[in-house]
Amino acid sequence: MAFSEPQRTTGQRLQGLLWPLVVALILAAANQFSYALDPKDGPFILYADVFAAAVFGLWALSVLLERRWNDIIRPPAAIWALVVVAALSGLGATSLKSAAVEIAQLVLYFVAVYALFADVLRGQHRLVVAAKAVAIATTIAVFAALWQYCTVDDPMQVRGTFANRNVYGAYLVMVLPLLYGMAIWTQDTVHRSWFIFVVVLGVLTMLAGPQFWCLALVLLVLSALKSLRALGYYLLCASLFVALVWTAMPANRTALFTEVADPIERGEVHKVITMPGEEPPPLVKKRWLEWQPALTMLSDNFLLGVGTGGYQKHIGQSSYYGFLPNAKKTEPDTNNLYLVIGSSMGFLGLVAFLAWIGYFWRRAEDNWRRARDHWSMGVCWGLLGSAYGIALVNIFSSLFVRGSSLIWALVFAMIAAVHTRGFTGIVLLEQASDTLDESRGED
């Protein structure tokens, strides 16, 4: 007796479409190409964000049609707490537009897109493909930065597919540990060579000093946890790189050593009163000075801060900045994200944010127990490094910006998917074959 293929439902057809769309979204996420509603004040709409919202809409429709809302991995309570605090804090913000934009970004990246990624990434194959998609996107960004490195004189312009070196550097601190973790575990020579090559080029083109040292520390920890042999190779390669930078790479030497060790502002300064012929007095870099007014903002409204999205609007006010020297504009994206959250959303927002980071840190540290082979172990190791990198680099920059937040959501979704389902999750599309088997049994 011949059996006909069971008719696929609309929800199943949508599920079949989602996987390639998710891969395309990962490939398109690592950049800051956006449309500005206002060239100065924004808001700036990332093209990848629009794509992400559309893919999320399709996914949400498939979940509703299949009535499987109990099967999805829900965002942890900490991010819901952060959204609630952000909403409460936003009620007191001086700019409701800025507050609404920031809350919308929180919900889009870390609730909606996170749930999408965590649901679709079922099984080892999809997790590994997602990691390789990140590697492809990073390869493109790194080669763009390499071209800039070889053709421009201003280190700020070595930025890959991002707006400046600080966002580019912070992005690499998040994703290069993922590639490095897979490289030190995989037995596939071609993939190992690719991942290591991208890591090396990323390190070479990273001209944001604090981010570079964050990455160096994370890779050191991953190597030490792997084995003494991996640690030895890492220290040897790191020593050779430092020697090369010190002797033959002046741009890297300036960015990684001179700028990091020098706390004083250099170059042209403004608003400093001096007598004719006098040099302006030494001034501490504004990126470090702003930590004090950020703490002052937190103390002004300890529980809820000055208002969601209000950091930039308040940080320069005399009531917070006081008599600190304000002689030069801060280099973009050098703010401490923890202080930004604390000053704008208060102590409650900072606690929720830290709890959210810690939630995935703990799960990333446990996930290696679920690994089955060298690929799954590499993914677990890499995600652990990414969790370390995210927690560390936000001290010196911010990953909560266009271009890196989608990948941040992906990293946390991968950690959650491994923790919840391991590497043996069943792809929902295979349910169609189960339905066919059942119909045969009934006949």
CSV table of C-alpha atoms in Angstrom, one decimal:
chain,number,residue,atom,x,y,z
A,1,MET,CA,0.0,0.0,0.0
A,2,ALA,CA,1.4,3.4,-0.9
A,3,PHE,CA,1.4,6.2,1.6
A,4,SER,CA,1.2,9.8,0.7
A,5,GLU,CA,3.3,12.5,2.2
A,6,PRO,CA,1.3,14.2,5.0
A,7,GLN,CA,0.3,17.8,4.2
A,8,ARG,CA,2.6,20.3,5.8
A,9,THR,CA,0.9,23.0,7.9
A,10,THR,CA,1.6,26.7,7.5
A,11,GLY,CA,3.5,26.7,10.7
A,12,GLN,CA,5.8,23.9,9.5
A,13,ARG,CA,6.4,25.7,6.2
A,14,LEU,CA,7.4,28.8,8.2
A,15,GLN,CA,9.7,26.7,10.3
A,16,GLY,CA,11.4,25.4,7.2
A,17,LEU,CA,12.0,29.0,6.1
A,18,LEU,CA,13.3,30.2,9.4
A,19,TRP,CA,16.6,28.3,9.6
A,20,PRO,CA,18.1,29.9,6.4
A,21,LEU,CA,16.8,33.3,7.5
A,22,VAL,CA,18.4,32.9,10.9
A,23,VAL,CA,21.8,32.0,9.2
A,24,ALA,CA,21.4,35.1,6.9
A,25,LEU,CA,20.6,37.2,10.0
A,26,ILE,CA,23.8,36.1,11.7
A,27,LEU,CA,25.8,36.9,8.6
A,28,ALA,CA,24.3,40.3,8.3
A,29,ALA,CA,24.5,41.3,12.0
A,30,ALA,CA,28.2,42.2,12.4
A,31,ASN,CA,28.1,45.8,11.1
A,32,GLN,CA,26.8,49.3,11.9
A,33,PHE,CA,25.2,50.2,8.6
A,34,SER,CA,22.1,52.1,9.5
A,35,TYR,CA,19.6,54.7,8.5
A,36,ALA,CA,19.4,57.9,10.5
A,37,LEU,CA,16.0,59.5,10.9
A,38,ASP,CA,17.9,62.6,11.9
A,39,PRO,CA,21.6,62.8,11.0
A,40,LYS,CA,22.6,64.3,14.4
A,41,ASP,CA,20.0,63.0,17.0
A,42,GLY,CA,18.8,59.8,15.3
A,43,PRO,CA,17.3,57.5,16.1
A,44,PHE,CA,19.6,55.3,14.0
A,45,ILE,CA,17.9,52.3,12.6
A,46,LEU,CA,20.3,49.4,11.8
A,47,TYR,CA,19.3,47.5,8.7
A,48,ALA,CA,20.1,44.2,10.4
A,49,ASP,CA,17.7,45.2,13.2
A,50,VAL,CA,14.8,45.6,10.7
A,51,PHE,CA,15.7,42.2,9.2
A,52,ALA,CA,15.8,40.7,12.8
A,53,ALA,CA,12.4,42.1,13.6
A,54,ALA,CA,10.9,40.6,10.4
A,55,VAL,CA,12.4,37.2,11.1
A,56,PHE,CA,11.2,37.3,14.7
A,57,GLY,CA,7.7,38.1,13.3
A,58,LEU,CA,7.7,35.0,11.2
A,59,TRP,CA,9.0,32.9,14.0
A,60,ALA,CA,6.4,34.2,16.4
A,61,LEU,CA,3.7,33.4,13.9
A,62,SER,CA,4.9,29.9,13.5
A,63,VAL,CA,4.9,29.4,17.2
A,64,LEU,CA,1.3,30.6,17.5
A,65,LEU,CA,0.2,28.5,14.6
A,66,GLU,CA,1.8,25.3,16.0
A,67,ARG,CA,0.7,26.2,19.5
A,68,ARG,CA,4.1,25.3,21.0
A,69,TRP,CA,4.7,28.3,23.2
A,70,ASN,CA,5.5,26.0,26.1
A,71,ASP,CA,8.4,24.5,24.1
A,72,ILE,CA,10.4,27.7,23.6
A,73,ILE,CA,13.3,28.8,25.8
A,74,ARG,CA,12.2,31.9,27.6
A,75,PRO,CA,14.5,34.7,28.6
A,76,PRO,CA,15.7,34.6,32.2
A,77,ALA,CA,13.9,36.6,34.9
A,78,ALA,CA,16.9,39.0,35.2
A,79,ILE,CA,16.3,40.5,31.8
A,80,TRP,CA,12.6,40.9,32.4
A,81,ALA,CA,13.6,42.7,35.7
A,82,LEU,CA,15.9,44.9,33.7
A,83,VAL,CA,13.2,45.8,31.2
A,84,VAL,CA,10.8,46.6,34.1
A,85,VAL,CA,13.4,48.8,35.8
A,86,ALA,CA,14.2,50.5,32.5
A,87,ALA,CA,10.5,51.3,32.0
A,88,LEU,CA,10.1,52.7,35.5
A,89,SER,CA,13.3,54.7,35.2
A,90,GLY,CA,12.2,55.9,31.8
A,91,LEU,CA,9.2,57.6,33.3
A,92,GLY,CA,11.5,60.1,34.9
A,93,ALA,CA,13.8,60.6,31.9
A,94,THR,CA,14.2,64.0,30.3
A,95,SER,CA,13.9,62.5,26.9
A,96,LEU,CA,11.1,60.0,26.5
A,97,LYS,CA,12.2,59.3,23.0
A,98,SER,CA,15.7,58.2,24.1
A,99,ALA,CA,14.1,56.1,26.9
A,100,ALA,CA,11.7,54.4,24.5
A,101,VAL,CA,14.5,53.7,22.0
A,102,GLU,CA,16.7,52.0,24.6
A,103,ILE,CA,13.8,50.0,26.0
A,104,ALA,CA,12.9,48.9,22.5
A,105,GLN,CA,16.4,47.8,21.9
A,106,LEU,CA,16.5,45.8,25.1
A,107,VAL,CA,13.3,44.0,24.2
A,108,LEU,CA,14.3,43.4,20.6
A,109,TYR,CA,17.8,42.1,21.2
A,110,PHE,CA,17.5,40.2,24.5
A,111,VAL,CA,13.9,39.1,24.6
A,112,ALA,CA,12.6,38.7,21.1
A,113,VAL,CA,15.7,37.8,19.0
A,114,TYR,CA,17.2,35.9,21.9
A,115,ALA,CA,14.1,33.7,22.1
A,116,LEU,CA,14.2,33.3,18.3
A,117,PHE,CA,17.8,32.1,18.3
A,118,ALA,CA,17.4,29.9,21.3
A,119,ASP,CA,14.5,28.1,19.7
A,120,VAL,CA,15.9,27.7,16.2
A,121,LEU,CA,19.3,26.5,17.3
A,122,ARG,CA,18.4,22.9,18.1
A,123,GLY,CA,21.0,20.2,17.9
A,124,GLN,CA,24.8,20.2,17.3
A,125,HIS,CA,24.6,20.8,13.6
A,126,ARG,CA,22.7,24.1,13.9
A,127,LEU,CA,24.9,25.3,16.8
A,128,VAL,CA,28.1,24.6,14.8
A,129,VAL,CA,26.7,26.2,11.7
A,130,ALA,CA,25.7,29.3,13.7
A,131,ALA,CA,29.2,29.5,15.1
A,132,LYS,CA,30.7,29.2,11.6
A,133,ALA,CA,28.3,31.9,10.4
A,134,VAL,CA,29.7,34.2,13.1
A,135,ALA,CA,33.2,33.2,11.9
A,136,ILE,CA,32.3,34.2,8.3
A,137,ALA,CA,30.8,37.6,9.4
A,138,THR,CA,33.9,38.2,11.5
A,139,THR,CA,36.2,37.3,8.7
A,140,ILE,CA,34.5,39.9,6.5
A,141,ALA,CA,34.9,42.5,9.3
A,142,VAL,CA,38.5,41.6,9.9
A,143,PHE,CA,39.5,41.8,6.2
A,144,ALA,CA,37.8,45.2,6.0
A,145,ALA,CA,39.9,46.3,9.0
A,146,LEU,CA,43.0,44.9,7.4
A,147,TRP,CA,42.5,46.9,4.3
A,148,GLN,CA,42.0,50.0,6.5
A,149,TYR,CA,45.1,49.1,8.5
A,150,CYS,CA,47.2,49.1,5.4
A,151,THR,CA,45.7,52.2,3.7
A,152,VAL,CA,44.8,54.8,6.4
A,153,ASP,CA,46.9,56.7,8.8
A,154,ASP,CA,44.3,57.4,11.5
A,155,PRO,CA,44.0,54.4,13.9
A,156,MET,CA,40.4,55.5,14.6
A,157,GLN,CA,39.6,54.5,11.0
A,158,VAL,CA,40.8,50.9,11.5
A,159,ARG,CA,37.3,49.8,12.4
A,160,GLY,CA,36.2,47.0,10.1
A,161,THR,CA,32.5,47.2,9.4
A,162,PHE,CA,31.8,49.3,12.5
A,163,ALA,CA,31.8,53.0,13.3
A,164,ASN,CA,35.1,53.2,15.2
A,165,ARG,CA,37.9,51.2,16.7
A,166,ASN,CA,36.3,50.8,20.1
A,167,VAL,CA,33.1,49.1,18.8
A,168,TYR,CA,35.2,46.9,16.5
A,169,GLY,CA,37.5,46.0,19.4
A,170,ALA,CA,34.7,45.2,21.8
A,171,TYR,CA,33.0,43.0,19.1
A,172,LEU,CA,36.2,41.1,18.6
A,173,VAL,CA,36.6,40.5,22.4
A,174,MET,CA,33.2,38.9,22.3
A,175,VAL,CA,33.6,36.7,19.1
A,176,LEU,CA,37.3,35.8,18.8
A,177,PRO,CA,37.2,33.6,22.0
A,178,LEU,CA,34.4,31.6,20.3
A,179,LEU,CA,36.6,31.0,17.3
A,180,TYR,CA,39.6,30.3,19.5
A,181,GLY,CA,37.7,27.8,21.6
A,182,MET,CA,36.7,25.9,18.5
A,183,ALA,CA,40.2,26.1,17.1
A,184,ILE,CA,41.9,24.6,20.1
A,185,TRP,CA,39.4,21.7,20.3
A,186,THR,CA,38.6,20.8,16.7
A,187,GLN,CA,40.4,18.0,14.9
A,188,ASP,CA,39.6,19.5,11.5
A,189,THR,CA,42.8,21.1,10.2
A,190,VAL,CA,41.0,23.3,7.6
A,191,HIS,CA,38.6,24.8,10.2
A,192,ARG,CA,41.3,25.2,12.8
A,193,SER,CA,43.6,27.1,10.3
A,194,TRP,CA,40.7,29.3,9.3
A,195,PHE,CA,39.7,30.2,12.9
A,196,ILE,CA,43.3,30.8,14.0
A,197,PHE,CA,43.9,33.0,10.9
A,198,VAL,CA,40.9,35.2,11.8
A,199,VAL,CA,42.0,35.4,15.4
A,200,VAL,CA,45.5,36.5,14.4
A,201,LEU,CA,44.2,39.1,11.9
A,202,GLY,CA,41.7,40.3,14.4
A,203,VAL,CA,44.5,40.8,17.0
A,204,LEU,CA,46.7,42.5,14.4
A,205,THR,CA,44.0,45.1,13.4
A,206,MET,CA,42.7,45.8,17.0
A,207,LEU,CA,43.9,49.2,17.7
A,208,ALA,CA,41.8,49.8,20.8
A,209,GLY,CA,44.2,49.2,23.7
A,210,PRO,CA,42.0,48.3,26.6
A,211,GLN,CA,39.9,45.9,24.4
A,212,PHE,CA,43.1,44.3,23.2
A,213,TRP,CA,44.3,43.5,26.7
A,214,CYS,CA,40.8,42.2,27.6
A,215,LEU,CA,41.0,39.8,24.7
A,216,ALA,CA,44.6,38.7,25.6
A,217,LEU,CA,43.4,37.9,29.1
A,218,VAL,CA,40.4,35.9,28.0
A,219,LEU,CA,42.5,33.8,25.5
A,220,LEU,CA,45.1,33.3,28.2
A,221,VAL,CA,42.4,31.9,30.6
A,222,LEU,CA,41.0,29.6,27.9
A,223,SER,CA,44.5,28.3,27.0
A,224,ALA,CA,45.3,27.6,30.7
A,225,LEU,CA,42.0,25.8,31.2
A,226,LYS,CA,42.6,23.7,28.2
A,227,SER,CA,46.0,22.3,29.0
A,228,LEU,CA,49.6,23.2,29.8
A,229,ARG,CA,50.5,22.6,26.2
A,230,ALA,CA,47.9,25.0,24.9
A,231,LEU,CA,49.1,27.6,27.5
A,232,GLY,CA,52.7,27.1,26.3
A,233,TYR,CA,51.7,27.7,22.7
A,234,TYR,CA,49.7,30.7,23.6
A,235,LEU,CA,52.5,32.3,25.7
A,236,LEU,CA,55.0,31.6,22.9
A,237,CYS,CA,52.8,33.2,20.2
A,238,ALA,CA,51.9,36.1,22.5
A,239,SER,CA,55.6,36.8,23.2
A,240,LEU,CA,56.4,36.8,19.5
A,241,PHE,CA,53.6,39.1,18.7
A,242,VAL,CA,54.6,41.6,21.5
A,243,ALA,CA,58.2,41.5,20.2
A,244,LEU,CA,57.0,42.2,16.6
A,245,VAL,CA,54.7,45.1,17.8
A,246,TRP,CA,57.5,46.6,19.8
A,247,THR,CA,60.1,46.5,17.0
A,248,ALA,CA,58.2,46.8,13.7
A,249,MET,CA,54.6,47.9,14.2
A,250,PRO,CA,54.4,51.5,15.4
A,251,ALA,CA,50.6,51.9,15.1
A,252,ASN,CA,50.0,48.9,17.3
A,253,ARG,CA,52.7,49.9,19.7
A,254,THR,CA,51.2,53.3,20.2
A,255,ALA,CA,47.6,51.9,20.6
A,256,LEU,CA,48.4,48.9,22.8
A,257,PHE,CA,51.2,50.3,25.0
A,258,THR,CA,51.7,54.1,24.8
A,259,GLU,CA,48.0,55.1,24.9
A,260,VAL,CA,47.1,52.5,27.5
A,261,ALA,CA,49.9,53.4,29.8
A,262,ASP,CA,49.4,57.2,29.4
A,263,PRO,CA,46.4,58.6,31.3
A,264,ILE,CA,47.0,62.1,30.0
A,265,GLU,CA,45.0,63.7,27.2
A,266,ARG,CA,47.2,64.4,24.1
A,267,GLY,CA,46.6,66.6,21.1
A,268,GLU,CA,44.6,69.7,20.8
A,269,VAL,CA,42.6,70.7,23.9
A,270,HIS,CA,40.0,73.4,24.4
A,271,LYS,CA,38.4,75.4,27.2
A,272,VAL,CA,41.7,75.6,29.1
A,273,ILE,CA,42.9,79.1,30.1
A,274,THR,CA,46.6,79.6,29.7
A,275,MET,CA,48.9,82.6,29.3
A,276,PRO,CA,50.4,83.3,25.9
A,277,GLY,CA,53.2,80.9,25.2
A,278,GLU,CA,52.2,78.5,28.0
A,279,GLU,CA,51.4,74.9,27.5
A,280,PRO,CA,48.1,73.7,29.0
A,281,PRO,CA,48.4,71.7,32.2
A,282,PRO,CA,48.3,67.9,32.1
A,283,LEU,CA,44.8,66.6,32.0
A,284,VAL,CA,43.6,63.1,32.7
A,285,LYS,CA,41.8,61.5,29.8
A,286,LYS,CA,38.1,62.3,29.9
A,287,ARG,CA,37.1,58.6,29.4
A,288,TRP,CA,38.4,58.0,33.0
A,289,LEU,CA,37.2,61.3,34.4
A,290,GLU,CA,33.6,60.4,33.4
A,291,TRP,CA,33.5,57.6,35.9
A,292,GLN,CA,33.1,60.2,38.7
A,293,PRO,CA,30.1,62.0,37.3
A,294,ALA,CA,28.5,58.7,36.4
A,295,LEU,CA,28.8,57.7,40.1
A,296,THR,CA,27.4,61.1,41.0
A,297,MET,CA,24.4,60.5,38.7
A,298,LEU,CA,23.8,57.2,40.5
A,299,SER,CA,23.9,58.8,43.9
A,300,ASP,CA,21.4,61.5,42.8
A,301,ASN,CA,18.7,58.9,42.3
A,302,PHE,CA,20.1,55.7,43.8
A,303,LEU,CA,17.3,53.3,43.0
A,304,LEU,CA,16.3,54.3,39.4
A,305,GLY,CA,19.0,56.6,38.2
A,306,VAL,CA,18.5,59.8,36.1
A,307,GLY,CA,16.4,58.1,33.5
A,308,THR,CA,16.7,55.3,30.9
A,309,GLY,CA,18.7,56.6,27.9
A,310,GLY,CA,19.7,59.7,29.8
A,311,TYR,CA,23.5,59.1,30.3
A,312,GLN,CA,24.7,61.2,27.4
A,313,LYS,CA,22.2,64.0,28.2
A,314,HIS,CA,23.3,64.3,31.8
A,315,ILE,CA,27.0,63.4,31.9
A,316,GLY,CA,28.2,66.8,30.9
A,317,GLN,CA,25.9,68.8,33.2
A,318,SER,CA,27.7,70.9,35.8
A,319,SER,CA,25.6,69.4,38.6
A,320,TYR,CA,27.3,66.1,37.9
A,321,TYR,CA,30.5,66.9,36.0
A,322,GLY,CA,31.4,69.6,38.6
A,323,PHE,CA,34.8,71.3,38.1
A,324,LEU,CA,36.4,68.4,36.3
A,325,PRO,CA,38.4,69.5,33.3
A,326,ASN,CA,36.3,69.3,30.1
A,327,ALA,CA,38.9,70.2,27.5
A,328,LYS,CA,38.3,67.5,24.9
A,329,LYS,CA,35.5,65.5,23.5
A,330,THR,CA,35.5,61.9,24.7
A,331,GLU,CA,36.5,59.3,22.1
A,332,PRO,CA,33.3,57.5,21.0
A,333,ASP,CA,32.2,54.3,22.7
A,334,THR,CA,34.7,54.4,25.6
A,335,ASN,CA,32.1,54.5,28.3
A,336,ASN,CA,31.9,51.9,31.1
A,337,LEU,CA,28.6,50.1,30.3
A,338,TYR,CA,28.1,49.1,34.0
A,339,LEU,CA,28.3,52.8,35.0
A,340,VAL,CA,26.1,53.8,32.1
A,341,ILE,CA,23.4,51.3,33.3
A,342,GLY,CA,23.9,52.3,37.0
A,343,SER,CA,23.7,56.0,36.4
A,344,SER,CA,20.8,55.9,34.0
A,345,MET,CA,18.7,53.0,35.5
A,346,GLY,CA,20.0,53.2,39.1
A,347,PHE,CA,21.1,50.5,41.5
A,348,LEU,CA,18.1,48.3,40.6
A,349,GLY,CA,19.0,48.4,37.0
A,350,LEU,CA,22.7,47.6,37.7
A,351,VAL,CA,21.8,44.6,39.9
A,352,ALA,CA,19.4,43.2,37.3
A,353,PHE,CA,22.1,43.7,34.6
A,354,LEU,CA,24.7,41.9,36.7
A,355,ALA,CA,22.3,39.1,37.5
A,356,TRP,CA,21.6,38.7,33.8
A,357,ILE,CA,25.3,38.5,32.9
A,358,GLY,CA,26.0,36.1,35.8
A,359,TYR,CA,23.1,33.9,34.7
A,360,PHE,CA,24.8,33.1,31.4
A,361,TRP,CA,28.3,33.0,32.9
A,362,ARG,CA,27.3,30.2,35.2
A,363,ARG,CA,25.6,28.2,32.5
A,364,ALA,CA,28.5,28.7,30.1
A,365,GLU,CA,30.9,27.2,32.8
A,366,ASP,CA,28.6,24.1,33.1
A,367,ASN,CA,28.0,23.5,29.4
A,368,TRP,CA,31.2,21.6,28.7
A,369,ARG,CA,29.7,18.6,30.6
A,370,ARG,CA,27.1,18.3,27.8
A,371,ALA,CA,29.8,18.0,25.0
A,372,ARG,CA,29.9,14.8,23.0
A,373,ASP,CA,32.9,15.3,20.6
A,374,HIS,CA,35.5,17.8,19.6
A,375,TRP,CA,33.1,20.1,17.8
A,376,SER,CA,30.7,20.4,20.7
A,377,MET,CA,33.5,20.8,23.2
A,378,GLY,CA,34.9,23.6,21.0
A,379,VAL,CA,31.6,25.4,20.9
A,380,CYS,CA,31.2,25.1,24.7
A,381,TRP,CA,34.8,26.3,25.2
A,382,GLY,CA,34.3,29.2,22.8
A,383,LEU,CA,31.0,30.3,24.4
A,384,LEU,CA,32.6,30.3,27.8
A,385,GLY,CA,35.3,32.6,26.4
A,386,SER,CA,32.7,34.8,24.9
A,387,ALA,CA,30.9,35.1,28.2
A,388,TYR,CA,34.2,36.1,29.9
A,389,GLY,CA,34.8,38.6,27.2
A,390,ILE,CA,31.4,40.2,27.4
A,391,ALA,CA,31.7,40.6,31.2
A,392,LEU,CA,35.2,42.1,30.9
A,393,VAL,CA,35.1,44.4,27.9
A,394,ASN,CA,32.0,46.3,29.1
A,395,ILE,CA,34.2,47.9,31.7
A,396,PHE,CA,36.1,49.8,29.0
A,397,SER,CA,33.5,50.0,26.2
A,398,SER,CA,29.9,49.0,25.5
A,399,LEU,CA,28.6,46.0,23.5
A,400,PHE,CA,25.1,47.4,23.9
A,401,VAL,CA,25.3,49.2,20.6
A,402,ARG,CA,24.0,48.7,17.1
A,403,GLY,CA,26.1,46.0,15.3
A,404,SER,CA,27.2,44.0,18.3
A,405,SER,CA,24.0,43.5,20.3
A,406,LEU,CA,22.5,41.0,17.9
A,407,ILE,CA,25.6,38.8,18.2
A,408,TRP,CA,25.5,39.3,21.9
A,409,ALA,CA,22.0,37.9,21.9
A,410,LEU,CA,23.1,35.0,19.7
A,411,VAL,CA,25.9,34.1,22.1
A,412,PHE,CA,23.6,34.0,25.1
A,413,ALA,CA,21.0,32.1,23.1
A,414,MET,CA,23.6,29.5,22.1
A,415,ILE,CA,24.6,29.1,25.8
A,416,ALA,CA,20.9,28.7,26.8
A,417,ALA,CA,20.3,26.2,24.0
A,418,VAL,CA,23.2,24.0,25.0
A,419,HIS,CA,22.3,24.2,28.7
A,420,THR,CA,18.7,23.3,28.1
A,421,ARG,CA,18.9,20.8,25.3
A,422,GLY,CA,22.5,19.8,25.0
A,423,PHE,CA,23.7,18.9,21.5
A,424,THR,CA,21.0,16.3,20.8
A,425,GLY,CA,18.0,18.6,20.3
A,426,ILE,CA,15.5,17.4,17.8
A,427,VAL,CA,14.8,19.8,15.0
A,428,LEU,CA,11.1,20.5,14.9
A,429,LEU,CA,10.8,20.0,11.1
A,430,GLU,CA,11.5,16.3,11.8
A,431,GLN,CA,8.1,16.1,13.4
A,432,ALA,CA,6.6,15.8,9.9
A,433,SER,CA,8.3,12.4,9.5
A,434,ASP,CA,7.0,11.4,13.0
A,435,THR,CA,3.5,12.2,11.8
A,436,LEU,CA,4.0,10.0,8.8
A,437,ASP,CA,5.2,7.1,10.9
A,438,GLU,CA,2.1,7.5,13.1
A,439,SER,CA,-0.2,7.4,10.1
A,440,ARG,CA,1.4,4.3,8.9
A,441,GLY,CA,1.0,2.6,12.3
A,442,GLU,CA,-2.7,3.5,12.3
A,443,ASP,CA,-3.1,1.9,8.8
